[in-house]
Amino acid sequence: MQNNFSTFWRGPRWTLAVLLAILGMLGPFSVDTYIPAFSGIAQALGATPLEMQQTLSAYLFGFAFMNLFHGALADSFGRRPVILWGLVMFTLASAGCALSQNITQLVMFRALQGLSTGAGIVVSRAIVRDIFPPNQAQSLMAQITIFFGIAPALAPMLGGWLFVHLNWQAVFWFLTAIGVALWAINLRFLPESLPADKRQPFRFKPLMQGYGTLFTDPRFLLLAFASGVPFNGMFLYLLSAPAFLGDLLHLEPTQFFWFFIAMIGGIMAGSWTSGRLAGRIPPKRQIRHGFLIMVVTSLINLTANLIWPAHVSWALIPISLFSYGWALMVPVVTLLVLDIHPTRRGLASSLQAVVGSVANGFVAGVIAPLVMHSAVLLAIGSISMLVIGLLSWMLLHHYWPEIGRHASET
């Protein structure tokens, strides 16, 4: 049973959505903000391109590793302490990055940043399901996705402006300031959503049993793949943006914003539609609509790239439509993930984030370098990510047809 929203949060519901979305977007925001300053950092610290890449790898590794534990900690000690302590670590790590005197120090503090930022995205999902019944949770999750979609576009622009007009340290001092502000806001306004009598003991054996329960539950794994892997169908284009936009579409760097408008516009429109459909159609039907849009769009995109050279007049439209389909279905699938084992929602959110992080890392490190210089290969790579998610959903539908047929009542 959920907490009463009016006693949990005294402001309008959209203000809670904004707060939880900012907590969730802190992770990707921290990745993208410093990328425009790569060259300046390398020059200032005497770092090689490989060493600079290690600052990104250390962050992603820390993010993926700690995602295994954020949810378990939140299930045991409550949501609020995990968020507050995570923000403390993030703030200190960001200040450490700004004060770094060599590349080794920067890599170490970037790893600490990664270890801390996952708390926001993992715990915020659990908080939504703690408070709201399914239909309202889907609506709020859709609002969160709208705000979350702004991060990939906003972060590089802010980071680039700070680097150009100040210096590379200003990027990390800016992240430090965000950490301080978020800690103060959450300390003042965010209540605890998990009562003490519903918490799980934080002991090794129960924790391992919780991991074992989820990792051996094919329903959970299929839902996690269905929600986490298709995102890479558009993330692949984001990772390949310099080659795709500059070399293939022949856009100037000042014109790259059209790509971000297309992708973020699709995410925001899909999230808005998802929120409007909450409670009006069965979850399973909404997920099917999302996958259908992504499949049709991907096939048209591949066909077009096989027939014509990629051109800016049409090449960004499939990315926008794919993003729309993904944002339409992912809030619903995420709620199904959290409801598979209601007493372990924090842990489920953690492991869902791990699946997504591993998929993102594989695409970033292996797939993107192989396909980024060919529009056809990019389309094939995107469709491959979609197929993995679609097959996962189809298997779930075949063996457990009742899942998603009706919204959960609790």
Coordinates of C-alpha atoms in Angstrom, one line a residue:
M1 CA 0.0 0.0 0.0
Q2 CA 1.3 3.4 -1.0
N3 CA 1.8 6.5 1.2
N4 CA -0.8 9.2 1.0
F5 CA 0.6 11.8 -1.4
S6 CA -0.9 14.8 0.4
T7 CA 0.9 13.9 3.6
F8 CA 4.1 12.9 1.8
W9 CA 4.5 16.0 -0.4
R10 CA 2.9 19.3 0.3
G11 CA 3.6 20.9 -3.1
P12 CA 2.1 20.3 -6.5
R13 CA 2.9 16.8 -8.0
W14 CA 4.9 18.3 -10.8
T15 CA 7.4 19.8 -8.3
L16 CA 8.1 16.3 -7.0
A17 CA 8.5 15.1 -10.6
V18 CA 11.1 17.8 -11.2
L19 CA 13.0 17.0 -8.0
L20 CA 13.1 13.2 -8.7
A21 CA 14.0 13.9 -12.4
I22 CA 16.9 16.1 -11.4
L23 CA 18.1 13.3 -9.1
G24 CA 17.8 10.8 -11.9
M25 CA 19.5 13.0 -14.5
L26 CA 22.5 13.7 -12.3
G27 CA 24.3 10.6 -13.6
P28 CA 24.1 11.3 -17.4
F29 CA 24.5 15.1 -16.7
S30 CA 27.8 14.4 -15.0
V31 CA 29.0 12.4 -18.0
D32 CA 28.1 14.9 -20.7
T33 CA 29.0 18.2 -19.0
Y34 CA 32.7 17.8 -19.0
I35 CA 33.1 16.2 -22.5
P36 CA 33.5 19.6 -24.3
A37 CA 36.4 20.3 -21.9
F38 CA 38.3 17.2 -22.9
S39 CA 41.0 19.0 -24.9
G40 CA 41.5 21.7 -22.2
I41 CA 41.8 19.1 -19.4
A42 CA 44.3 17.0 -21.5
Q43 CA 46.4 20.0 -22.2
A44 CA 46.3 21.3 -18.6
L45 CA 47.1 18.0 -17.0
G46 CA 49.5 16.7 -19.7
A47 CA 47.2 13.7 -20.4
T48 CA 47.0 11.5 -23.4
P49 CA 43.7 10.8 -25.2
L50 CA 43.8 7.3 -23.7
E51 CA 44.2 8.7 -20.2
M52 CA 41.3 11.1 -20.8
Q53 CA 39.2 8.1 -21.9
Q54 CA 40.0 6.5 -18.6
T55 CA 38.3 9.4 -16.8
L56 CA 35.1 8.4 -18.6
S57 CA 35.6 4.6 -18.1
A58 CA 36.3 5.1 -14.4
Y59 CA 33.1 7.0 -14.0
L60 CA 31.0 4.4 -15.9
F61 CA 32.5 1.5 -14.1
G62 CA 31.9 3.1 -10.7
F63 CA 28.3 4.0 -11.8
A64 CA 27.6 0.4 -12.9
F65 CA 29.2 -1.2 -9.9
M66 CA 27.5 0.8 -7.2
N67 CA 24.1 0.4 -8.9
L68 CA 24.2 -3.1 -7.5
F69 CA 24.0 -1.7 -4.0
H70 CA 22.1 1.6 -4.1
G71 CA 18.7 -0.2 -4.1
A72 CA 19.7 -2.7 -1.5
L73 CA 20.8 0.1 0.8
A74 CA 17.6 2.0 0.1
D75 CA 15.5 -1.1 0.9
S76 CA 17.4 -1.5 4.2
F77 CA 18.0 2.0 5.5
G78 CA 15.3 4.0 3.7
R79 CA 15.3 6.1 0.6
R80 CA 16.2 9.4 2.1
P81 CA 19.6 8.5 3.7
V82 CA 20.9 6.9 0.6
I83 CA 20.1 10.0 -1.5
L84 CA 21.5 12.4 1.0
W85 CA 24.8 10.4 1.5
G86 CA 25.0 9.9 -2.2
L87 CA 24.8 13.7 -2.8
V88 CA 27.5 14.2 -0.1
M89 CA 29.9 11.9 -1.9
F90 CA 29.1 13.4 -5.3
T91 CA 29.7 16.9 -4.0
L92 CA 33.1 16.0 -2.5
A93 CA 34.1 14.0 -5.6
S94 CA 33.2 16.9 -7.9
A95 CA 35.3 19.3 -5.8
G96 CA 38.1 16.8 -5.9
C97 CA 37.9 16.7 -9.7
A98 CA 38.2 20.5 -9.8
L99 CA 41.2 20.5 -7.5
S100 CA 43.0 17.6 -9.3
Q101 CA 46.6 18.3 -10.2
N102 CA 47.2 15.3 -12.4
I103 CA 45.3 12.8 -14.5
T104 CA 45.6 10.1 -11.8
Q105 CA 43.7 12.2 -9.3
L106 CA 41.1 13.1 -11.8
V107 CA 40.5 9.5 -12.7
M108 CA 40.1 8.6 -9.0
F109 CA 37.6 11.4 -8.3
R110 CA 35.7 10.6 -11.4
A111 CA 35.3 7.0 -10.2
L112 CA 34.0 8.4 -6.9
Q113 CA 31.5 10.5 -8.8
G114 CA 30.3 7.4 -10.6
L115 CA 29.9 5.5 -7.4
S116 CA 27.6 8.2 -6.1
T117 CA 25.4 9.4 -8.9
G118 CA 23.5 6.1 -9.4
A119 CA 21.7 6.7 -6.1
G120 CA 19.5 9.3 -7.7
I121 CA 18.1 7.3 -10.7
V122 CA 17.8 4.1 -8.7
V123 CA 16.1 5.5 -5.6
S124 CA 13.9 8.0 -7.3
R125 CA 12.1 5.2 -9.2
A126 CA 11.5 3.3 -6.0
I127 CA 10.1 6.4 -4.4
V128 CA 7.6 6.9 -7.2
R129 CA 6.3 3.4 -6.6
D130 CA 6.3 3.7 -2.8
I131 CA 3.9 6.7 -3.0
F132 CA 1.6 6.1 -6.0
P133 CA -0.7 3.4 -7.3
P134 CA 0.2 2.2 -10.8
N135 CA -1.8 4.6 -13.0
Q136 CA -0.6 7.7 -11.0
A137 CA 2.9 6.2 -10.9
Q138 CA 3.0 5.8 -14.7
S139 CA 1.9 9.4 -15.1
L140 CA 4.6 10.7 -12.7
M141 CA 7.2 8.4 -14.3
A142 CA 6.3 9.9 -17.7
Q143 CA 6.8 13.4 -16.3
I144 CA 10.2 12.4 -14.9
T145 CA 11.2 11.0 -18.3
I146 CA 10.3 14.4 -19.9
F147 CA 12.7 16.2 -17.6
F148 CA 15.2 13.4 -17.8
G149 CA 15.4 13.8 -21.5
I150 CA 16.7 17.3 -21.3
A151 CA 20.0 16.3 -19.7
P152 CA 21.9 15.0 -22.8
A153 CA 21.1 18.2 -24.7
L154 CA 21.6 20.7 -21.9
A155 CA 24.8 19.3 -20.3
P156 CA 27.2 19.7 -23.2
M157 CA 26.0 23.2 -23.9
L158 CA 26.5 24.3 -20.3
G159 CA 29.9 22.5 -20.0
G160 CA 31.1 24.1 -23.3
W161 CA 30.1 27.6 -22.2
L162 CA 31.8 27.2 -18.8
F163 CA 35.0 25.9 -20.4
V164 CA 35.2 28.6 -23.1
H165 CA 34.4 31.5 -20.8
L166 CA 36.1 30.3 -17.6
N167 CA 38.2 27.2 -17.5
W168 CA 37.8 23.4 -17.2
Q169 CA 37.8 23.5 -13.4
A170 CA 34.6 25.6 -13.6
V171 CA 32.8 22.6 -15.0
F172 CA 33.4 20.6 -11.9
W173 CA 32.8 23.6 -9.6
F174 CA 29.5 23.9 -11.3
L175 CA 28.7 20.2 -10.5
T176 CA 29.9 20.8 -6.9
A177 CA 27.4 23.7 -6.6
I178 CA 24.6 21.4 -8.0
G179 CA 25.5 18.8 -5.4
V180 CA 25.3 21.3 -2.6
A181 CA 22.0 22.7 -3.8
L182 CA 20.4 19.3 -4.3
W183 CA 21.6 18.1 -0.8
A184 CA 20.1 21.2 0.8
I185 CA 16.8 20.9 -1.1
N186 CA 16.4 17.2 -0.4
L187 CA 17.4 17.6 3.3
R188 CA 14.6 20.2 3.6
F189 CA 11.8 18.9 1.4
L190 CA 12.2 15.2 0.6
P191 CA 10.5 12.9 3.3
E192 CA 11.1 9.2 3.8
S193 CA 8.8 7.0 1.6
L194 CA 9.7 3.6 3.0
P195 CA 8.4 2.9 6.5
A196 CA 10.7 1.2 8.9
D197 CA 8.5 -1.9 9.2
K198 CA 8.8 -2.5 5.4
R199 CA 12.6 -2.4 5.2
Q200 CA 14.8 -5.4 4.6
P201 CA 17.6 -6.5 6.8
F202 CA 21.0 -5.4 5.4
R203 CA 22.8 -8.7 6.0
F204 CA 24.9 -10.6 3.6
K205 CA 22.8 -13.7 3.3
P206 CA 19.4 -11.9 2.8
L207 CA 21.1 -9.6 0.3
M208 CA 22.5 -12.4 -1.7
Q209 CA 19.1 -14.1 -1.6
G210 CA 17.6 -10.9 -3.0
Y211 CA 20.1 -10.8 -5.8
G212 CA 19.5 -14.5 -6.5
T213 CA 15.7 -14.1 -6.5
L214 CA 15.9 -11.4 -9.1
F215 CA 18.7 -12.7 -11.3
T216 CA 17.1 -16.2 -11.4
D217 CA 13.6 -14.8 -12.2
P218 CA 13.2 -14.8 -16.0
R219 CA 10.3 -12.3 -15.8
F220 CA 12.6 -9.7 -14.2
L221 CA 15.5 -10.3 -16.6
L222 CA 13.2 -10.1 -19.7
L223 CA 11.6 -6.9 -18.5
A224 CA 15.0 -5.4 -17.7
F225 CA 16.2 -6.2 -21.2
A226 CA 13.0 -4.9 -22.7
S227 CA 13.4 -1.6 -21.0
G228 CA 17.2 -1.1 -21.0
V229 CA 18.4 -2.4 -24.3
P230 CA 16.2 -0.5 -26.9
F231 CA 17.4 2.8 -25.4
N232 CA 20.6 2.1 -27.2
G233 CA 18.9 2.3 -30.5
M234 CA 19.0 6.0 -30.1
F235 CA 21.9 6.2 -27.7
L236 CA 24.1 4.8 -30.5
Y237 CA 23.4 7.8 -32.6
L238 CA 24.2 10.1 -29.7
L239 CA 27.5 8.4 -29.2
S240 CA 28.2 8.6 -32.9
A241 CA 27.0 12.3 -33.2
P242 CA 30.4 13.8 -34.3
A243 CA 30.8 11.3 -37.2
F244 CA 27.1 11.0 -38.0
L245 CA 26.3 14.7 -38.0
G246 CA 29.6 16.1 -39.3
D247 CA 30.9 13.4 -41.7
L248 CA 27.7 11.8 -42.9
L249 CA 25.2 14.7 -42.8
H250 CA 27.8 17.4 -43.3
L251 CA 26.5 19.6 -40.5
E252 CA 28.6 22.3 -38.9
P253 CA 29.1 22.0 -35.1
T254 CA 26.9 25.0 -34.6
Q255 CA 24.1 23.0 -36.4
F256 CA 24.3 19.9 -34.2
F257 CA 21.5 21.2 -32.0
W258 CA 19.0 20.1 -34.6
F259 CA 19.9 16.5 -33.7
F260 CA 19.3 17.1 -30.0
I261 CA 16.1 18.9 -30.7
A262 CA 14.9 15.9 -32.7
M263 CA 15.8 13.3 -30.1
I264 CA 14.7 15.3 -27.0
G265 CA 11.5 16.4 -28.7
G266 CA 10.7 12.7 -29.4
I267 CA 11.3 11.7 -25.8
M268 CA 9.3 14.6 -24.4
A269 CA 6.3 13.9 -26.7
G270 CA 6.4 10.2 -26.0
S271 CA 6.6 10.8 -22.3
W272 CA 3.7 13.2 -22.4
T273 CA 1.6 10.7 -24.4
S274 CA 2.5 7.9 -21.9
G275 CA 1.3 10.1 -19.0
R276 CA -2.0 10.9 -20.9
L277 CA -2.6 7.1 -21.5
A278 CA -2.0 6.1 -17.9
G279 CA -5.1 4.2 -16.7
R280 CA -6.9 4.5 -20.1
I281 CA -5.4 1.5 -21.9
P282 CA -3.8 -1.7 -20.5
P283 CA -0.1 -1.5 -19.9
K284 CA 0.6 -4.3 -22.3
R285 CA -1.2 -2.5 -25.1
Q286 CA 0.8 0.7 -24.5
I287 CA 4.1 -1.2 -24.6
R288 CA 3.0 -2.9 -27.8
H289 CA 2.3 0.5 -29.4
G290 CA 5.8 1.8 -28.3
F291 CA 7.5 -1.3 -29.8
L292 CA 5.5 -1.0 -33.0
I293 CA 6.5 2.6 -33.6
M294 CA 10.1 1.7 -33.0
V295 CA 10.0 -1.3 -35.3
V296 CA 8.3 0.5 -38.2
T297 CA 10.5 3.6 -37.8
S298 CA 13.7 1.4 -37.7
L299 CA 12.7 -0.5 -40.9
I300 CA 12.0 2.7 -42.8
N301 CA 15.2 4.2 -41.6
L302 CA 17.2 1.2 -42.7
T303 CA 15.5 1.0 -46.1
A304 CA 16.0 4.7 -46.7
N305 CA 19.7 4.5 -45.9
L306 CA 20.1 1.5 -48.3
I307 CA 18.4 3.5 -51.1
W308 CA 19.7 7.0 -50.6
P309 CA 22.7 8.7 -49.1
A310 CA 21.9 10.0 -45.6
H311 CA 20.7 13.6 -45.8
V312 CA 19.7 16.0 -43.1
S313 CA 16.3 16.6 -44.7
W314 CA 15.1 13.2 -43.5
A315 CA 17.8 11.4 -41.5
L316 CA 16.8 13.0 -38.1
I317 CA 13.1 12.2 -38.4
P318 CA 13.5 8.4 -37.7
I319 CA 15.6 9.2 -34.6
S320 CA 12.8 11.5 -33.3
L321 CA 10.1 8.9 -33.9
F322 CA 12.2 6.1 -32.4
S323 CA 12.7 8.2 -29.3
Y324 CA 8.9 8.8 -29.2
G325 CA 8.2 5.1 -29.2
W326 CA 10.8 4.4 -26.6
A327 CA 9.5 7.1 -24.2
L328 CA 6.0 5.9 -24.8
M329 CA 6.7 2.4 -23.4
V330 CA 9.6 2.7 -21.0
P331 CA 7.7 4.2 -18.0
V332 CA 5.2 1.3 -18.2
V333 CA 7.9 -1.4 -18.4
T334 CA 9.9 0.2 -15.6
L335 CA 6.8 0.0 -13.3
L336 CA 6.3 -3.7 -14.2
V337 CA 10.0 -4.3 -13.3
L338 CA 9.4 -2.7 -9.8
D339 CA 6.2 -4.7 -9.3
I340 CA 7.7 -8.2 -10.0
H341 CA 8.9 -8.3 -6.3
P342 CA 7.2 -5.5 -4.4
T343 CA 9.2 -5.9 -1.2
R344 CA 12.4 -5.5 -3.2
R345 CA 11.7 -2.5 -5.3
G346 CA 14.9 -0.7 -4.5
L347 CA 17.0 -3.8 -5.4
A348 CA 14.9 -4.3 -8.6
S349 CA 15.6 -0.7 -9.6
S350 CA 19.3 -1.2 -8.9
L351 CA 19.6 -4.3 -11.1
Q352 CA 17.5 -2.7 -13.8
A353 CA 20.0 0.1 -13.9
V354 CA 22.9 -2.3 -14.0
V355 CA 21.4 -4.0 -17.1
G356 CA 21.0 -0.7 -18.8
S357 CA 24.5 0.5 -17.7
V358 CA 26.2 -2.7 -19.0
A359 CA 24.3 -2.4 -22.3
N360 CA 25.3 1.3 -22.6
G361 CA 28.9 0.5 -21.9
F362 CA 29.0 -2.3 -24.5
V363 CA 27.5 -0.1 -27.1
A364 CA 29.8 2.8 -26.3
G365 CA 33.0 0.7 -26.2
V366 CA 32.3 -1.9 -28.9
I367 CA 29.4 -1.1 -31.2
A368 CA 29.7 2.6 -31.8
P369 CA 33.4 2.6 -33.0
L370 CA 32.5 -0.1 -35.5
V371 CA 29.4 1.6 -37.1
M372 CA 29.7 5.3 -36.6
H373 CA 31.2 6.1 -40.0
S374 CA 28.4 4.4 -42.0
A375 CA 24.7 5.4 -42.0
V376 CA 23.7 1.9 -43.0
L377 CA 25.7 0.3 -40.2
L378 CA 24.3 2.8 -37.7
A379 CA 20.7 1.8 -38.8
I380 CA 21.6 -1.9 -38.5
G381 CA 23.1 -1.3 -35.1
S382 CA 20.1 0.6 -33.9
I383 CA 17.7 -2.1 -35.2
S384 CA 19.8 -4.8 -33.5
M385 CA 19.4 -3.1 -30.1
L386 CA 15.6 -2.9 -30.7
V387 CA 15.4 -6.5 -31.7
I388 CA 16.9 -7.7 -28.4
G389 CA 14.4 -5.7 -26.4
L390 CA 11.5 -6.7 -28.6
L391 CA 12.4 -10.4 -28.4
S392 CA 12.6 -10.1 -24.6
W393 CA 9.1 -8.6 -24.5
M394 CA 7.7 -11.3 -26.9
L395 CA 9.1 -14.1 -24.7
L396 CA 7.6 -12.5 -21.6
H397 CA 4.3 -12.2 -23.4
H398 CA 4.4 -15.8 -24.5
Y399 CA 5.2 -17.4 -21.2
W400 CA 3.6 -14.9 -18.8
P401 CA 0.7 -13.4 -20.8
E402 CA -0.9 -12.0 -17.6
I403 CA 1.9 -9.5 -16.9
G404 CA 0.8 -6.1 -18.1
R405 CA -2.7 -7.2 -18.9
H406 CA -4.1 -5.1 -16.1
A407 CA -2.4 -2.5 -13.8
S408 CA -1.3 -3.8 -10.4
E409 CA -3.8 -2.9 -7.7
T410 CA -1.1 -2.2 -5.0

